[in-house]
Amino acid sequence: MKKIHDIILFHEEIKGEAFLKRLKGMKPLFICVIGNTETAKIPGISAAGRKPELTDYTPPADAELLLLGRCKCIEGVPVTPEGIPTPALITISALKLADIPALIVASGLRVKPHIPFLDLGGEPGGDIRGGEAVEKVEEIMQRAKIAGENISKIADYLVIGESIPGGTTTALGVLLSMGVNAKGKVSSSMPNNPHELKVKVVEDGLRAANVKIGALAKDPIKAISCIGDPMMPAFAGLILGAAQRVPILMAGGTQMGAILAIVKALDPSVLDNLAIGTTRWIIADKTSDLKGIIAQIWDIPILAADLNFSHSKFEGLRAYEKGVVKEGVGAGGAAIAAMVKSGGLITGKILLKEIERNYEKLVCQSDYQCSGK
Amino acid sequence: MKKIHDIILFHEEIKGEAFLKRLKGMKPLFICVIGNTETAKIPGISAAGRKPELTDYTPPADAELLLLGRCKCIEGVPVTPEGIPTPALITISALKLADIPALIVASGLRVKPHIPFLDLGGEPGGDIRGGEAVEKVEEIMQRAKIAGENISKIADYLVIGESIPGGTTTALGVLLSMGVNAKGKVSSSMPNNPHELKVKVVEDGLRAANVKIGALAKDPIKAISCIGDPMMPAFAGLILGAAQRVPILMAGGTQMGAILAIVKALDPSVLDNLAIGTTRWIIADKTSDLKGIIAQIWDIPILAADLNFSHSKFEGLRAYEKGVVKEGVGAGGAAIAAMVKSGGLITGKILLKEIERNYEKLVCQSDYQCSGK
């Protein structure tokens, strides 16, 4: 596949190349949207935390890591049950090397981070099996839109990522309710993607909400309300407010499919200003199908940072090559933005060096074992 | 006095002219820092609300006005006891005409606005007569500094204003405790500046905190903690974080003296990147002495928007010429930024037309009487 710098043009190559050209010489702002959903606490759904109940702390801890270079609300950094660290390690490394500023946007957060963050209000999302997932969706989206409009007047382009454990399951819910066939296609932070469990959770939720598959194709507000999560209206609202004026790199994996479907239903005029920026681990993943989701909605480019941790000195990073974690906290998009901003001087290899430095500092020196050094 | 566009070079003319030249062609971000202090509820201290207890609503209402063009947490707009409207009317008019984006930063807020805002945490400030005015000053300042660092990477320069009723009294407190003789020099939103009452309140506070006048010249953190307000660490922290990289127009009246003293004590290296932007009503005010305060701290330029409401068709605006309100919500600085951004096309007269349009829409159509049309 064609590459520019260490960026793989994975889908819609020509549009992707044009998109990258537009970003040349521009000053990006990285935004991370954080929130919580009780859906993450269903056993087996999320690996974004050592235990399901600890997933409450993952988004604020990721946010602290981005702005402070360390976590305050937890010891060490967020890890999977096996101790594999958060992809925010990749994000902070990319942002630091390329001197890219970051803004945290919060909606429906259970634990507040000890940093400045743009508060959009909202309550933590409910377990979608109940069919009542998010309150005040329109209000959150409207506030995000206002923020997006204002931000787009000073930033040249936005790279927007997210941290919300359980997010691929809620994404599956919104996609199915909007008529996008995403069964067996959403990604997972675990190597063994629990598709059956996710589908069952979503089907329970659709039943509880009395919503048929595809019934909400034109009603993304209701889709989020019934079966989504509070990150979604914030993320989509930022795009709706900013993308009239500036390009936006949607930094994430299959969750970006849900955001794209929401945005398309509300304002298709902004779609030409969007691309997805993700990691090689997502596009190489055999247990999910990002392209298969996106192609059903709108053919925006998919770009992937060519990161390779096979030869890392840390087992906790080599695990990424076995399909653990893969993406999150806008890791792939942040890496792409760093590569573009540096005109290719920041390569995947250079990034890995910085990631290993941060791993050593943050993972090895925290309470638990620095596996595999 | 020399003018550039409709901007009066009131103090440090040469530096002021150079400062304005630097801003030419640059993209500003307007920031309004909001917070509350119980000090505002001391009868006779503040006119930033119809009644003392309503001053809680003034900062969030001003913030809503800036981002939405209307208030949500109150009917109409904030007014003085005589019904004279908030200077945010000037600010929104300037920002709209010049298409300048706005960000709300909150610290120690009692009522949350229904808009996106950057939350720095903190509790509402106490009545300074108790000598324990603000909690967690260092934490608020540190968070603001991080926000300032990130913002300065995308905005070309910042215009920072504030909305905190009672703020000139807490400013007097911090100035006196830091050894700046500001007695009889701080401004007021009332034509009859209640200097005696303010001095008494501050002296009570200094006594309660067991702090002598001038004792905290080198300890601004303690000065704010004892006798300041929660807006101060937020405002000063933003400057400390951003002014290494970009110019900052401190948009306000005599309260900017307290901020300047705090910043100078913590990091004098940023002082060359600062100027004060205010209104003609402040520099013409015979009941206060902005220049007399600033000259004791550090001679940064003072610029004033040459606004004149004498011939406005609304009595509520003509009142500004009688010394009511005068400044606030960064009105003067926002007007200056609009004039600079438009290369002088936005004049004081054009601004007044837009202010009158907004007055008609927001004041005349709200519950209370549109006086004097």
XYZ file of C-alpha atoms in Angstrom:
746
model
C 0.000 0.000 0.000
C 1.158 3.514 -0.748
C 2.714 5.452 2.081
C 3.511 9.142 2.638
C 6.128 9.488 5.354
C 5.148 6.625 7.669
C 1.471 7.071 6.944
C -0.340 4.260 5.123
C -3.008 5.380 2.637
C -5.364 2.540 3.462
C -8.680 3.587 1.958
C -9.586 6.261 -0.614
C -5.945 6.741 -1.473
C -6.295 9.796 -3.727
C -8.541 11.664 -1.334
C -6.226 10.652 1.512
C -3.181 12.040 -0.251
C -5.006 15.303 -0.960
C -6.097 15.478 2.672
C -2.514 15.073 3.891
C -1.344 17.760 1.452
C -3.848 20.197 2.926
C -2.399 19.642 6.403
C 1.132 20.512 5.346
C 2.540 23.471 7.259
C -0.630 23.820 9.328
C -0.888 24.025 13.109
C -3.046 21.243 14.558
C -4.846 21.070 17.878
C -5.250 17.638 19.409
C -8.516 17.130 21.268
C -9.303 14.121 23.411
C -12.971 13.577 24.245
C -13.472 11.641 27.467
C -16.526 10.146 29.109
C -17.850 7.028 30.812
C -20.517 4.436 30.178
C -21.650 1.742 32.583
C -21.540 -0.573 29.576
C -17.792 -0.885 30.179
C -18.484 -2.709 33.437
C -20.203 -5.662 31.790
C -17.664 -8.463 32.394
C -15.687 -9.257 29.248
C -16.583 -6.075 27.327
C -13.575 -3.825 27.921
C -9.887 -4.258 28.585
C -9.382 -0.542 29.158
C -8.658 -0.960 32.837
C -7.206 -3.625 35.131
C -10.720 -4.572 36.293
C -14.140 -3.531 34.924
C -14.833 -1.219 37.878
C -11.501 0.537 37.326
C -12.536 1.613 33.814
C -14.102 4.676 35.484
C -10.585 5.972 36.031
C -9.188 5.278 32.571
C -10.486 8.394 30.742
C -9.453 10.935 33.415
C -6.111 9.166 33.845
C -5.505 9.247 30.084
C -6.384 12.950 30.095
C -3.953 13.674 32.924
C -1.265 11.769 31.074
C -1.820 13.921 27.980
C -1.591 17.258 29.784
C 0.779 16.520 32.663
C 2.884 13.656 31.342
C 1.742 11.559 34.312
C -1.479 10.416 35.974
C -2.806 11.870 39.203
C -6.091 10.052 39.791
C -4.402 6.629 39.653
C -0.946 5.182 40.329
C 1.077 4.504 37.193
C -0.946 4.544 33.977
C -4.147 2.803 32.825
C -3.467 -0.837 31.890
C -5.332 -3.841 30.565
C -5.983 -6.770 32.926
C -2.639 -8.195 31.694
C -0.841 -4.955 32.527
C -0.439 -3.672 28.962
C -0.346 0.125 29.100
C -2.751 2.657 27.592
C -2.237 3.872 23.998
C -2.049 7.369 25.513
C 1.680 6.536 25.757
C 1.779 6.762 21.964
C -0.292 9.933 21.929
C 1.830 11.842 24.450
C 4.996 10.790 22.660
C 3.705 12.058 19.311
C 2.360 15.322 20.729
C 5.563 16.015 22.623
C 7.910 15.329 19.722
C 5.908 17.548 17.364
C 5.003 20.190 19.974
C 1.273 19.795 19.310
C -1.073 21.331 21.899
C -3.840 19.315 23.539
C -7.300 20.081 24.839
C -9.428 17.717 26.909
C -13.177 17.801 26.326
C -15.342 15.976 28.849
C -18.914 14.811 28.698
C -20.551 12.386 31.093
C -17.498 11.788 33.213
C -17.638 9.785 36.455
C -14.241 10.821 37.861
C -12.902 14.327 37.257
C -9.287 14.650 36.129
C -6.907 16.979 37.987
C -6.284 19.141 34.945
C -8.042 21.908 33.030
C -10.759 20.446 30.809
C -13.577 21.775 28.695
C -16.726 20.642 30.445
C -19.781 19.953 28.300
C -21.854 18.720 31.219
C -23.830 15.521 30.887
C -24.094 12.483 33.110
C -22.118 9.225 32.786
C -23.740 6.931 30.268
C -25.960 4.061 31.392
C -25.551 0.364 30.608
C -27.015 0.150 27.113
C -28.773 -3.104 27.947
C -31.356 -0.883 29.639
C -32.073 0.992 26.409
C -31.560 4.379 28.070
C -27.922 5.156 27.510
C -27.366 8.939 27.431
C -29.302 11.903 28.808
C -29.408 15.369 27.249
C -27.808 14.312 23.972
C -28.894 17.429 22.104
C -27.654 19.777 24.821
C -24.205 18.111 24.905
C -24.007 18.195 21.118
C -25.045 21.856 20.976
C -22.379 22.824 23.522
C -19.761 20.823 21.626
C -20.795 22.541 18.413
C -20.299 25.984 19.950
C -16.888 24.922 21.224
C -16.002 23.526 17.792
C -17.004 26.751 16.059
C -14.803 28.831 18.335
C -11.840 26.453 18.227
C -11.950 26.319 14.421
C -11.241 30.056 14.314
C -7.767 29.616 15.777
C -6.632 26.043 15.055
C -5.666 25.225 11.460
C -7.002 21.704 11.806
C -8.194 19.355 14.520
C -7.149 15.861 15.449
C -9.898 14.440 17.660
C -9.482 11.239 19.665
C -11.417 9.663 22.506
C -11.073 7.663 25.682
C -14.182 5.836 26.787
C -13.984 2.202 27.889
C -16.745 0.109 26.344
C -16.835 2.443 23.364
C -16.763 -0.169 20.615
C -19.856 -1.833 22.038
C -21.825 1.414 22.132
C -20.489 2.116 18.628
C -21.898 -1.225 17.496
C -25.206 -0.243 19.058
C -25.440 3.101 17.272
C -24.254 1.626 13.972
C -26.805 -1.194 14.023
C -29.648 1.098 15.089
C -28.721 3.395 12.199
C -28.680 0.547 9.709
C -24.943 0.052 9.268
C -24.076 -3.619 9.353
C -21.272 -3.658 11.880
C -21.837 -7.104 13.388
C -18.462 -8.807 13.699
C -16.779 -5.651 12.406
C -16.090 -3.476 15.458
C -12.657 -3.628 17.016
C -11.640 -4.591 20.538
C -8.818 -3.826 22.956
C -8.535 -7.586 23.439
C -6.906 -10.007 20.977
C -9.986 -12.261 21.152
C -12.664 -9.850 20.077
C -15.841 -10.797 22.043
C -18.210 -10.210 19.124
C -20.943 -12.508 20.425
C -21.075 -10.777 23.781
C -21.136 -7.334 22.146
C -23.950 -8.288 19.805
C -25.952 -9.780 22.676
C -25.508 -6.615 24.769
C -26.608 -4.454 21.846
C -29.569 -6.673 21.023
C -30.680 -6.541 24.657
C -30.444 -2.762 24.492
C -32.340 -2.455 21.221
C -35.064 -4.655 22.627
C -35.282 -2.628 25.837
C -35.488 0.584 23.811
C -37.983 -1.007 21.433
C -35.819 -0.035 18.483
C -35.412 -2.208 15.402
C -32.128 -2.557 13.526
C -31.870 0.312 11.042
C -34.876 2.144 12.470
C -32.872 5.180 13.569
C -30.944 5.826 10.330
C -32.243 9.405 10.334
C -32.368 9.915 14.090
C -28.824 9.803 15.496
C -29.913 11.769 18.579
C -32.287 8.980 19.534
C -29.700 6.353 18.595
C -27.180 7.882 21.021
C -29.858 8.374 23.674
C -30.925 4.727 23.566
C -27.766 2.808 22.848
C -24.767 5.146 22.555
C -22.392 6.808 24.996
C -21.776 10.419 26.132
C -18.522 10.719 24.161
C -20.492 10.523 20.914
C -22.536 13.764 21.014
C -19.422 15.621 22.182
C -17.224 14.237 19.406
C -19.879 14.667 16.712
C -20.747 18.165 17.950
C -17.129 19.278 17.748
C -17.046 18.102 14.127
C -20.360 19.762 13.290
C -19.082 23.049 14.727
C -15.558 23.015 13.324
C -15.562 21.094 10.044
C -17.236 23.859 8.041
C -14.021 25.785 8.496
C -11.128 23.352 9.046
C -10.156 19.761 8.212
C -10.618 17.210 10.961
C -8.688 14.003 11.429
C -10.938 11.625 13.326
C -8.404 9.779 15.432
C -9.612 6.312 16.265
C -10.682 2.910 15.046
C -14.122 1.484 14.436
C -15.792 3.862 16.899
C -15.194 6.511 14.247
C -17.775 4.676 12.158
C -20.485 5.574 14.663
C -19.342 9.202 14.755
C -19.285 9.359 10.965
C -22.814 7.950 10.732
C -24.048 10.514 13.278
C -22.359 13.415 11.480
C -23.575 12.310 8.066
C -27.160 12.127 9.262
C -27.011 15.624 10.744
C -24.891 17.571 8.248
C -23.479 15.787 5.201
C -21.952 19.051 3.948
C -18.945 18.618 6.247
C -18.004 15.093 5.133
C -15.403 16.301 2.610
C -13.414 17.833 5.457
C -13.009 14.538 7.311
C -10.552 11.670 7.312
C -9.909 8.868 9.770
C -6.448 8.544 11.260
C -5.714 5.247 12.972
C -2.950 2.719 13.631
C -1.578 -0.131 11.535
C -2.866 -2.523 14.207
C -6.449 -1.541 13.390
C -6.190 -1.904 9.628
C -4.276 -5.190 10.010
C -6.772 -6.576 12.520
C -8.485 -9.719 11.297
C -11.146 -9.603 14.022
C -12.606 -6.278 12.867
C -13.304 -4.399 9.637
C -12.977 -0.615 9.767
C -13.092 -0.215 5.996
C -16.194 -2.404 5.799
C -17.962 -0.094 8.244
C -16.847 3.208 6.718
C -17.619 2.175 3.133
C -21.264 1.645 4.127
C -21.520 5.219 5.417
C -19.381 7.556 3.306
C -16.043 6.988 1.643
C -13.754 9.239 3.608
C -10.028 8.452 3.554
C -8.570 6.105 6.143
C -4.958 6.820 7.034
C -2.911 4.612 9.333
C 0.302 5.367 11.211
C 2.803 2.654 10.370
C 3.815 1.834 13.919
C 5.639 -1.401 14.630
C 6.514 -2.511 18.132
C 7.828 -6.006 17.175
C 11.355 -5.130 18.158
C 10.603 -3.007 21.184
C 12.655 -3.826 24.239
C 9.502 -3.898 26.361
C 7.120 -6.834 26.401
C 4.313 -4.408 27.276
C 4.803 -2.724 23.913
C 5.489 -5.878 21.906
C 2.029 -7.013 23.084
C 0.519 -4.435 20.700
C 1.724 -6.660 17.868
C -0.380 -9.504 19.268
C -3.540 -7.430 18.937
C -3.749 -6.068 22.459
C -5.075 -2.475 22.802
C -4.426 -1.515 19.125
C -5.738 2.054 19.294
C -7.309 4.640 21.582
C -6.776 8.147 22.991
C -6.266 9.221 19.364
C -2.928 7.385 19.212
C -2.913 6.775 15.469
C -4.133 10.255 14.550
C -1.664 11.927 16.903
C 1.154 9.918 15.334
C 0.006 10.953 11.854
C -0.221 14.614 12.875
C 3.300 14.461 14.311
C 4.622 12.924 11.087
C 2.908 15.563 8.943
C 3.892 18.497 11.160
C 7.540 17.420 11.121
C 7.485 16.900 7.353
C 8.290 13.237 7.883
C 11.208 13.799 10.258
C 9.261 12.035 12.966
C 9.117 8.445 11.727
C 7.531 5.392 13.272
C 10.956 4.382 14.584
C 11.693 7.739 16.169
C 8.256 7.673 17.721
C 8.916 4.222 19.186
C 12.094 5.519 20.858
C 10.117 8.276 22.544
C 7.346 5.839 23.475
C 9.945 3.556 25.074
C 11.368 6.507 27.006
C 7.914 7.289 28.331
C 7.249 3.599 29.009
C 10.406 3.416 31.082
C 9.493 6.540 33.020
C 5.809 5.869 33.547
C 5.352 2.113 33.522
C 8.619 0.808 34.924
C 8.658 3.286 37.772
C 5.101 2.750 38.864
C 3.933 0.213 41.413
C 3.541 -2.799 39.211
C 6.155 -4.776 37.423
C 7.870 -3.491 34.298
C 7.371 -6.700 32.393
C 9.930 -7.931 29.978
C 12.633 -5.330 30.152
C -3.374 61.857 23.451
C -2.124 59.885 20.490
C -4.502 57.401 18.933
C -4.107 54.494 16.530
C -7.450 53.693 14.929
C -9.811 54.398 17.810
C -7.313 53.178 20.380
C -5.908 55.718 22.838
C -2.238 55.257 23.777
C -2.747 56.268 27.386
C 0.411 55.113 29.140
C 3.836 54.062 27.798
C 2.941 55.364 24.373
C 5.965 54.038 22.466
C 5.722 50.553 23.951
C 1.987 50.640 23.348
C 2.426 51.497 19.682
C 4.973 48.700 19.277
C 2.606 46.283 21.017
C -0.227 47.165 18.646
C 2.079 46.749 15.652
C 2.914 43.221 16.795
C -0.775 42.314 16.836
C -1.321 43.383 13.224
C -2.560 40.526 11.043
C -2.590 38.114 13.975
C -5.468 35.888 15.061
C -6.537 36.570 18.656
C -8.422 34.368 21.072
C -10.631 36.132 23.585
C -10.752 34.462 26.997
C -13.127 35.436 29.773
C -12.230 34.193 33.243
C -15.257 33.856 35.495
C -15.620 33.148 39.194
C -17.425 34.252 42.343
C -16.501 35.722 45.691
C -18.825 36.190 48.651
C -17.222 39.613 48.986
C -19.603 40.808 46.252
C -22.533 40.293 48.619
C -21.374 42.883 51.135
C -24.003 45.628 50.694
C -22.666 48.565 48.683
C -19.630 46.769 47.244
C -20.777 45.712 43.787
C -23.236 46.931 41.202
C -22.682 43.894 39.001
C -26.141 42.517 39.585
C -29.600 43.898 40.382
C -29.200 42.862 44.039
C -26.113 41.624 45.924
C -27.385 38.025 46.050
C -27.940 38.059 42.286
C -24.239 38.706 41.642
C -23.817 34.908 41.755
C -25.495 34.792 38.358
C -23.595 37.596 36.682
C -20.444 35.681 35.624
C -22.244 32.642 34.166
C -24.795 34.928 32.494
C -21.999 37.025 30.980
C -20.344 33.821 29.753
C -23.552 32.596 28.143
C -23.980 35.971 26.475
C -20.488 35.711 24.993
C -20.939 32.227 23.541
C -24.659 32.102 22.757
C -25.548 35.741 22.213
C -28.115 35.445 25.002
C -28.297 34.392 28.643
C -29.805 31.113 29.818
C -29.303 31.128 33.579
C -31.172 34.451 33.960
C -33.842 36.381 32.084
C -32.498 39.239 29.985
C -28.914 40.212 30.761
C -27.042 41.106 33.969
C -27.820 44.674 35.067
C -26.869 47.087 37.812
C -29.452 47.921 40.474
C -30.527 50.800 38.188
C -30.993 48.446 35.247
C -27.858 49.445 33.308
C -26.728 46.424 31.290
C -23.505 44.422 31.531
C -20.438 45.506 29.528
C -20.585 42.044 27.941
C -22.842 43.810 25.426
C -19.739 45.654 24.232
C -17.662 42.501 24.250
C -20.075 40.391 22.189
C -20.491 43.216 19.699
C -16.731 43.530 19.211
C -16.137 39.785 18.967
C -18.974 39.330 16.500
C -17.977 42.182 14.196
C -14.355 41.015 14.050
C -15.146 37.263 14.082
C -12.956 36.677 17.147
C -13.408 33.325 18.937
C -14.096 33.130 22.666
C -13.232 30.686 25.411
C -14.696 30.745 28.914
C -12.394 29.735 31.761
C -14.021 29.112 35.128
C -12.593 28.901 38.593
C -14.569 28.998 41.831
C -17.943 29.383 40.211
C -21.176 29.218 42.207
C -23.589 28.806 39.281
C -22.572 26.825 36.204
C -23.273 28.374 32.819
C -25.142 26.373 30.157
C -22.242 26.488 27.723
C -18.915 24.734 27.207
C -16.315 26.131 29.591
C -12.801 25.246 30.633
C -13.092 24.153 34.236
C -10.128 24.801 36.513
C -11.911 23.546 39.607
C -11.757 25.566 42.793
C -14.473 26.697 45.177
C -16.247 30.068 45.182
C -14.204 32.645 47.045
C -15.014 33.556 50.630
C -15.826 36.999 52.016
C -12.366 38.510 52.392
C -13.289 40.018 55.754
C -12.681 36.523 57.120
C -9.095 36.533 55.889
C -9.556 33.171 54.118
C -10.571 34.074 50.620
C -9.495 31.346 48.189
C -8.685 27.652 48.572
C -6.203 25.720 46.432
C -4.673 28.792 44.828
C -1.591 26.966 43.597
C -3.601 24.120 42.079
C -5.868 26.529 40.173
C -2.864 28.503 38.975
C -1.035 25.361 37.872
C -4.038 24.164 35.871
C -4.424 27.586 34.292
C -0.752 27.595 33.391
C -1.069 24.261 31.583
C -4.098 25.573 29.717
C -2.193 28.748 28.814
C 0.774 26.796 27.490
C -1.435 24.709 25.223
C -3.557 27.620 24.027
C -0.476 29.673 23.186
C 0.536 27.043 20.637
C -2.453 27.793 18.426
C -3.615 31.356 19.185
C -1.443 34.207 17.890
C -2.257 36.332 20.905
C -4.688 36.353 23.798
C -7.117 38.955 25.035
C -8.074 37.996 28.573
C -10.952 39.593 30.449
C -12.885 38.684 33.579
C -16.289 38.710 35.166
C -16.320 38.523 38.941
C -18.521 40.859 40.959
C -16.662 42.379 43.894
C -13.414 42.076 41.965
C -12.108 45.596 42.539
C -12.331 45.118 46.298
C -10.382 41.863 46.236
C -7.942 43.585 43.855
C -7.469 46.328 46.438
C -6.811 43.632 49.028
C -4.133 41.863 47.009
C -2.528 45.147 45.934
C -2.298 46.460 49.505
C -1.026 43.172 50.896
C 1.649 43.186 48.197
C 2.692 46.735 48.988
C 1.083 48.600 46.093
C -0.644 51.717 47.332
C -4.039 51.363 45.735
C -6.159 53.091 48.386
C -8.582 55.402 46.613
C -7.286 54.175 43.278
C -9.360 51.105 42.370
C -12.308 51.571 40.087
C -15.981 50.802 40.669
C -19.025 49.894 38.620
C -20.822 52.679 40.506
C -20.441 56.407 39.766
C -19.850 57.040 43.471
C -16.887 54.824 44.131
C -17.274 53.475 47.706
C -13.571 53.749 48.569
C -14.095 53.959 52.322
C -16.176 50.807 52.409
C -13.659 48.932 50.235
C -10.730 49.975 52.414
C -12.614 48.953 55.542
C -13.454 45.533 54.086
C -9.831 45.005 53.093
C -8.492 46.178 56.445
C -10.867 43.807 58.222
C -9.569 41.002 56.007
C -5.917 41.844 56.536
C -6.489 41.922 60.270
C -8.311 38.579 60.230
C -5.490 37.045 58.177
C -2.911 38.687 60.399
C -1.226 40.215 57.366
C 0.339 43.668 57.377
C 0.178 46.025 54.394
C 3.045 45.169 52.035
C 3.946 41.970 53.896
C 3.112 39.695 50.966
C 5.039 41.515 48.222
C 6.848 38.284 47.432
C 4.034 35.876 48.240
C 1.185 36.416 45.795
C -0.150 32.905 46.458
C -0.738 33.794 50.097
C -2.085 37.206 49.112
C -4.748 35.596 46.904
C -5.461 32.930 49.528
C -6.085 35.490 52.256
C -7.652 38.412 50.511
C -8.062 37.738 46.782
C -10.609 35.951 44.619
C -10.621 32.730 42.532
C -10.483 34.613 39.219
C -6.963 35.798 40.067
C -4.982 32.524 40.060
C -6.789 31.499 36.876
C -6.057 34.770 35.090
C -2.452 34.959 36.304
C -1.856 31.276 35.524
C -3.057 31.724 31.941
C -0.557 34.568 31.539
C 2.271 32.591 33.137
C 1.606 29.706 30.770
C 1.036 31.640 27.560
C 3.044 34.856 27.695
C 6.395 33.166 27.102
C 5.148 32.499 23.605
C 2.510 35.091 22.667
C 1.502 38.675 23.530
C -1.357 39.094 25.964
C -3.739 41.998 26.184
C -5.009 42.118 29.759
C -8.554 43.305 29.212
C -9.801 45.175 32.228
C -9.458 48.122 34.553
C -7.791 48.412 37.927
C -8.198 44.697 38.681
C -5.435 44.211 36.115
C -3.134 45.872 38.625
C -3.557 42.949 41.010
C -2.968 40.444 38.206
C 0.136 42.334 37.097
C 1.547 42.363 40.636
C 0.932 38.613 40.964
C 2.551 37.835 37.605
C 5.524 40.101 38.273
C 6.217 38.403 41.596
C 6.127 34.935 40.040
C 7.783 35.435 36.642
C 8.977 38.912 35.635
C 10.369 37.508 32.366
C 6.922 37.651 30.755
C 6.181 41.313 31.537
C 7.380 42.559 28.143
C 4.660 40.541 26.462
C 1.846 42.285 28.342
C -0.300 45.348 27.843
C -3.538 46.476 29.431
C -6.521 47.111 27.185
C -9.373 49.036 28.751
C -12.083 51.614 28.000
C -11.989 55.397 27.831
C -14.356 55.455 30.820
C -11.671 53.901 32.997
C -8.849 56.240 32.002
C -11.184 59.253 32.242
C -12.477 58.196 35.650
C -11.703 60.732 38.367
C -12.603 58.321 41.171
C -9.857 55.819 40.326
C -6.269 55.802 39.066
C -5.259 52.885 36.867
C -2.010 54.510 35.767
C -1.110 55.275 39.371
C -1.461 51.593 40.236
C 0.351 50.189 37.195
C 3.287 52.610 37.436
C 4.045 51.268 40.915
C 4.317 47.709 39.608
C 5.779 47.698 36.104
C 5.340 50.146 33.263
C 3.415 48.124 30.743
C 1.403 50.011 28.118
C -2.176 50.988 28.832
C -4.391 51.173 25.766
C -7.977 52.377 25.848
C -10.785 51.890 23.347
C -12.216 55.287 22.520
C -15.852 54.427 23.050
C -18.389 57.193 23.452
C -22.023 56.523 24.225
C -23.055 60.197 24.759
C -25.239 60.202 21.695
C -26.612 56.698 21.969
C -30.331 56.434 21.547
C -30.579 54.316 24.683
C -30.458 55.776 28.164
C -29.011 52.481 29.411
C -25.949 53.092 27.238
C -25.722 56.866 27.817
C -25.392 55.958 31.514
C -21.882 54.671 30.777
C -20.914 58.325 30.215
C -21.999 59.108 33.768
C -19.535 56.591 35.191
C -21.819 53.602 35.551
C -20.250 50.162 34.832
C -17.259 51.553 32.833
C -15.561 48.237 32.079
C -15.778 44.487 32.631
C -16.016 41.176 30.719
C -12.955 42.387 28.795
C -15.042 45.029 27.006
C -12.217 47.468 26.343
C -9.725 44.824 25.271
C -12.249 43.111 23.015
C -13.011 46.453 21.360
C -9.282 47.074 20.834
C -8.763 43.593 19.377
C -11.673 44.150 16.978
C -10.205 47.470 15.861
C -6.755 45.953 15.320
C -8.048 42.833 13.554
C -10.122 44.924 11.146
C -7.224 47.282 10.471
C -9.257 50.148 11.876
C -12.387 49.449 9.839
C -14.247 48.750 13.053
C -14.375 52.166 14.709
C -15.900 53.211 18.007
C -18.943 54.474 16.111
C -19.454 51.260 14.166
C -19.086 49.347 17.387
C -21.754 51.500 19.049
C -24.184 50.689 16.226
C -23.685 46.966 16.824
C -23.934 47.453 20.594
C -27.236 49.285 20.093
C -28.482 46.451 17.900
C -27.654 43.987 20.654
C -29.111 46.289 23.294
C -32.371 46.412 21.380
C -32.475 42.660 20.979
C -31.364 41.668 24.478
C -32.392 44.481 26.801
C -35.531 45.856 25.205
C -37.026 42.436 24.614
C -36.373 41.081 28.069
C -38.727 41.327 31.025
C -37.748 44.707 32.331
C -38.223 48.073 30.764
C -36.089 49.278 27.877
C -35.352 52.605 29.455
C -35.024 55.712 27.377
C -35.595 54.504 23.893
